[in-house]
mmCIF file of C-alpha atoms in Angstrom:
data_model
loop_
_atom_site.group_PDB
_atom_site.id
_atom_site.type_symbol
_atom_site.label_atom_id
_atom_site.label_comp_id
_atom_site.label_asym_id
_atom_site.label_seq_id
_atom_site.Cartn_x
_atom_site.Cartn_y
_atom_site.Cartn_z
ATOM 1 C CA GLN A 1 54.023 184.976 155.635
ATOM 2 C CA ASP A 2 51.677 183.882 153.289
ATOM 3 C CA VAL A 3 54.382 184.849 150.946
ATOM 4 C CA LEU A 4 56.658 183.892 152.777
ATOM 5 C CA GLU A 5 55.267 180.157 153.444
ATOM 6 C CA GLN A 6 54.352 179.731 149.235
ATOM 7 C CA LEU A 7 57.896 180.299 148.876
ATOM 8 C CA ARG A 8 58.737 177.342 151.702
ATOM 9 C CA ARG A 9 56.412 175.586 149.375
ATOM 10 C CA VAL A 10 57.634 175.724 146.136
ATOM 11 C CA ARG A 11 61.087 175.813 147.048
ATOM 12 C CA SER A 12 60.030 172.301 149.582
ATOM 13 C CA GLU A 13 58.529 171.847 145.910
ATOM 14 C CA LYS A 14 61.222 172.555 143.432
ATOM 15 C CA LEU A 15 63.409 170.190 145.963
ATOM 16 C CA LYS A 16 61.799 167.226 145.732
ATOM 17 C CA GLU A 17 61.645 167.663 141.839
ATOM 18 C CA LEU A 18 65.264 168.137 141.749
ATOM 19 C CA GLN A 19 65.361 164.497 143.812
ATOM 20 C CA ARG A 20 63.008 162.500 141.874
ATOM 21 C CA HIS A 21 65.539 163.748 138.961
ATOM 22 C CA ARG A 22 68.520 162.853 141.069
ATOM 23 C CA LYS A 23 66.679 159.525 141.602
ATOM 24 C CA GLU A 24 65.808 159.105 138.213
ATOM 25 C CA GLU A 25 69.358 160.061 136.748
ATOM 26 C CA GLU A 26 70.903 157.354 139.237
ATOM 27 C CA GLU A 27 67.857 155.100 138.209
ATOM 28 C CA ARG A 28 68.640 155.463 134.305
ATOM 29 C CA LYS A 29 72.374 155.563 135.268
ATOM 30 C CA ARG A 30 72.349 152.283 137.330
ATOM 31 C CA LYS A 31 69.998 150.178 134.983
ATOM 32 C CA LYS A 32 72.734 151.521 132.206
ATOM 33 C CA GLU A 33 75.425 149.871 134.254
ATOM 34 C CA GLU A 34 73.646 146.977 135.063
ATOM 35 C CA GLU A 35 73.001 146.484 131.421
ATOM 36 C CA GLU A 36 76.403 146.985 130.230
ATOM 37 C CA ARG A 37 77.293 144.500 132.902
ATOM 38 C CA LYS A 38 75.261 141.852 131.981
ATOM 39 C CA ARG A 39 76.293 143.013 127.948
ATOM 40 C CA GLN A 40 79.875 142.362 129.421
ATOM 41 C CA LYS A 41 79.266 139.268 130.980
ATOM 42 C CA GLU A 42 77.174 137.705 128.084
ATOM 43 C CA GLU A 43 79.863 139.022 125.477
ATOM 44 C CA GLU A 44 82.264 136.866 127.873
ATOM 45 C CA GLU A 45 80.136 133.777 128.058
ATOM 46 C CA ARG A 46 79.731 134.147 123.736
ATOM 47 C CA LYS A 47 84.308 134.116 123.958
ATOM 48 C CA ARG A 48 84.842 131.683 126.568
ATOM 49 C CA LYS A 49 82.531 129.503 124.366
ATOM 50 C CA LYS A 50 83.558 130.256 121.576
ATOM 51 C CA GLU A 51 86.946 129.635 122.910
ATOM 52 C CA GLU A 52 85.734 126.269 124.279
ATOM 53 C CA GLU A 53 84.871 124.884 120.916
ATOM 54 C CA ALA A 54 87.659 125.988 119.147
ATOM 55 C CA ALA A 55 89.567 124.287 122.035
ATOM 56 C CA ARG A 56 87.149 120.692 120.914
ATOM 57 C CA GLN A 57 87.601 121.257 117.404
ATOM 58 C CA ALA A 58 91.731 121.802 117.894
ATOM 59 C CA LYS A 59 90.933 118.488 120.028
ATOM 60 C CA LEU A 60 89.242 116.591 117.257
ATOM 61 C CA GLU A 61 91.365 117.825 114.821
ATOM 62 C CA GLN A 62 95.222 116.327 116.567
ATOM 63 C CA GLU A 63 93.170 112.763 117.653
ATOM 64 C CA ARG A 64 92.429 112.776 113.662
ATOM 65 C CA LEU A 65 96.074 113.237 113.127
ATOM 66 C CA GLU A 66 97.204 110.939 116.244
ATOM 67 C CA GLN A 67 94.527 108.372 114.386
ATOM 68 C CA GLU A 68 96.081 108.513 110.630
ATOM 69 C CA GLU A 69 99.753 108.730 111.879
ATOM 70 C CA ALA A 70 98.819 105.399 113.907
ATOM 71 C CA GLU A 71 97.250 103.724 110.452
ATOM 72 C CA ARG A 72 100.415 104.572 108.544
ATOM 73 C CA GLN A 73 102.070 103.368 110.839
ATOM 74 C CA ARG A 74 100.205 100.541 111.043
ATOM 75 C CA LYS A 75 100.488 100.052 107.375
ATOM 76 C CA LEU A 76 103.803 100.570 107.103
ATOM 77 C CA ALA A 77 104.530 98.000 109.876
ATOM 78 C CA GLN A 78 102.158 95.151 107.807
ATOM 79 C CA GLU A 79 104.313 96.728 104.204
ATOM 80 C CA ARG A 80 107.863 96.061 106.205
ATOM 81 C CA GLU A 81 106.253 92.163 107.145
ATOM 82 C CA ALA A 82 105.330 91.717 104.023
ATOM 83 C CA LYS A 83 108.033 92.278 102.948
ATOM 84 C CA LEU A 84 110.086 90.627 105.629
ATOM 85 C CA ARG A 85 107.824 87.275 104.954
ATOM 86 C CA GLU A 86 108.441 87.766 101.073
ATOM 87 C CA GLU A 87 112.073 87.838 101.225
ATOM 88 C CA GLN A 88 112.302 84.278 103.700
ATOM 89 C CA GLN A 89 109.787 82.514 101.174
ATOM 90 C CA ARG A 90 112.446 83.619 98.443
ATOM 91 C CA GLN A 91 115.064 82.718 100.774
ATOM 92 C CA ALA A 92 113.295 79.544 101.139
ATOM 93 C CA LEU A 93 112.540 78.775 98.462
ATOM 94 C CA ALA A 94 116.225 79.441 96.732
ATOM 95 C CA ARG A 95 117.465 76.526 100.006
ATOM 96 C CA LEU A 96 114.677 74.134 98.143
ATOM 97 C CA GLN A 97 116.126 74.854 94.584
ATOM 98 C CA GLU A 98 119.131 74.611 95.753
ATOM 99 C CA ALA A 99 118.907 71.055 97.712
ATOM 100 C CA GLN A 100 117.053 69.931 95.002
ATOM 101 C CA GLU A 101 119.294 71.074 92.725
ATOM 102 C CA GLN A 102 122.208 68.790 94.989
ATOM 103 C CA ALA A 103 119.404 65.786 94.834
ATOM 104 C CA ARG A 104 119.521 65.905 91.167
ATOM 105 C CA GLU A 105 123.565 65.947 90.645
ATOM 106 C CA LYS A 106 123.746 63.329 93.494
ATOM 107 C CA GLU A 107 121.301 61.204 91.383
ATOM 108 C CA GLU A 108 122.656 61.559 88.911
ATOM 109 C CA LYS A 109 126.274 60.549 89.914
ATOM 110 C CA ARG A 110 124.988 57.649 91.758
ATOM 111 C CA ARG A 111 123.695 56.637 88.017
ATOM 112 C CA ALA A 112 126.643 57.719 85.978
ATOM 113 C CA GLU A 113 128.520 55.044 88.858
ATOM 114 C CA GLU A 114 125.848 52.646 88.465
ATOM 115 C CA ARG A 115 126.081 52.647 84.569
ATOM 116 C CA GLU A 116 129.942 52.490 84.569
ATOM 117 C CA ARG A 117 130.423 49.559 87.256
ATOM 118 C CA GLU A 118 126.901 47.493 85.666
ATOM 119 C CA GLU A 119 129.473 48.138 81.691
ATOM 120 C CA LYS A 120 132.297 47.425 83.920
ATOM 121 C CA GLU A 121 130.639 43.773 84.551
ATOM 122 C CA ARG A 122 129.446 43.279 81.210
ATOM 123 C CA GLU A 123 132.687 43.720 80.009
ATOM 124 C CA GLU A 124 134.585 41.378 82.572
ATOM 125 C CA ARG A 125 131.522 38.468 81.658
ATOM 126 C CA GLU A 126 132.370 39.100 78.152
ATOM 127 C CA ARG A 127 135.737 38.816 78.289
ATOM 128 C CA ASN A 128 135.950 35.308 80.444
ATOM 129 C CA GLU A 129 132.734 34.117 78.146
ATOM 130 C CA LEU A 130 135.572 34.710 74.885
ATOM 131 C CA ALA A 131 138.218 33.530 77.264
ATOM 132 C CA LEU A 132 136.223 29.729 78.163
ATOM 133 C CA HIS A 133 134.911 29.868 74.047
ATOM 134 C CA THR A 134 138.429 30.539 73.061
ATOM 135 C CA GLN A 135 140.525 28.658 75.731
ATOM 136 C CA PRO A 136 140.990 24.731 74.323
ATOM 137 C CA SER A 137 138.683 21.863 75.944
ATOM 138 C CA MET A 138 140.891 19.708 78.088
ATOM 139 C CA THR A 139 138.060 16.930 77.618
ATOM 140 C CA TYR A 140 138.672 17.811 73.291
ATOM 141 C CA ASN A 141 142.229 18.338 73.408
ATOM 142 C CA SER A 142 142.795 14.718 75.669
ATOM 143 C CA THR A 143 140.840 13.305 73.096
ATOM 144 C CA GLU A 144 142.378 14.274 70.218
ATOM 145 C CA ASN A 145 146.337 13.357 71.958
ATOM 146 C CA LYS A 146 144.627 9.833 71.542
#
């Protein structure tokens, strides 16, 4: 019976040893799985952060491009406005010069007419004076005849 008892004890100890080994193995397996989950979670977090940073950079780049385009459009609008003002000024200057030219021509014509009128008046006066001098005087003639 001692032998049987001893066998039972040995068998019981071996069973306990086996159970302990199994528990240790399960604990190692559980820890390994836990570590793997933790590693995957960290990897996913790194990946998520990387994607977020890439999205943030893309958004910044898009904003920069939009600002550049807005600036380009603003400059084009300024250039168009400047060209329009320049053209309007050019046209206004051309109208002014045309008006000045017409005014000058009108003034020249007026002066020419004035000179012509004065010349005719002078000639008329000279004719009248000449006629007075060349006409025999009535009083002179009448005294001559007497």
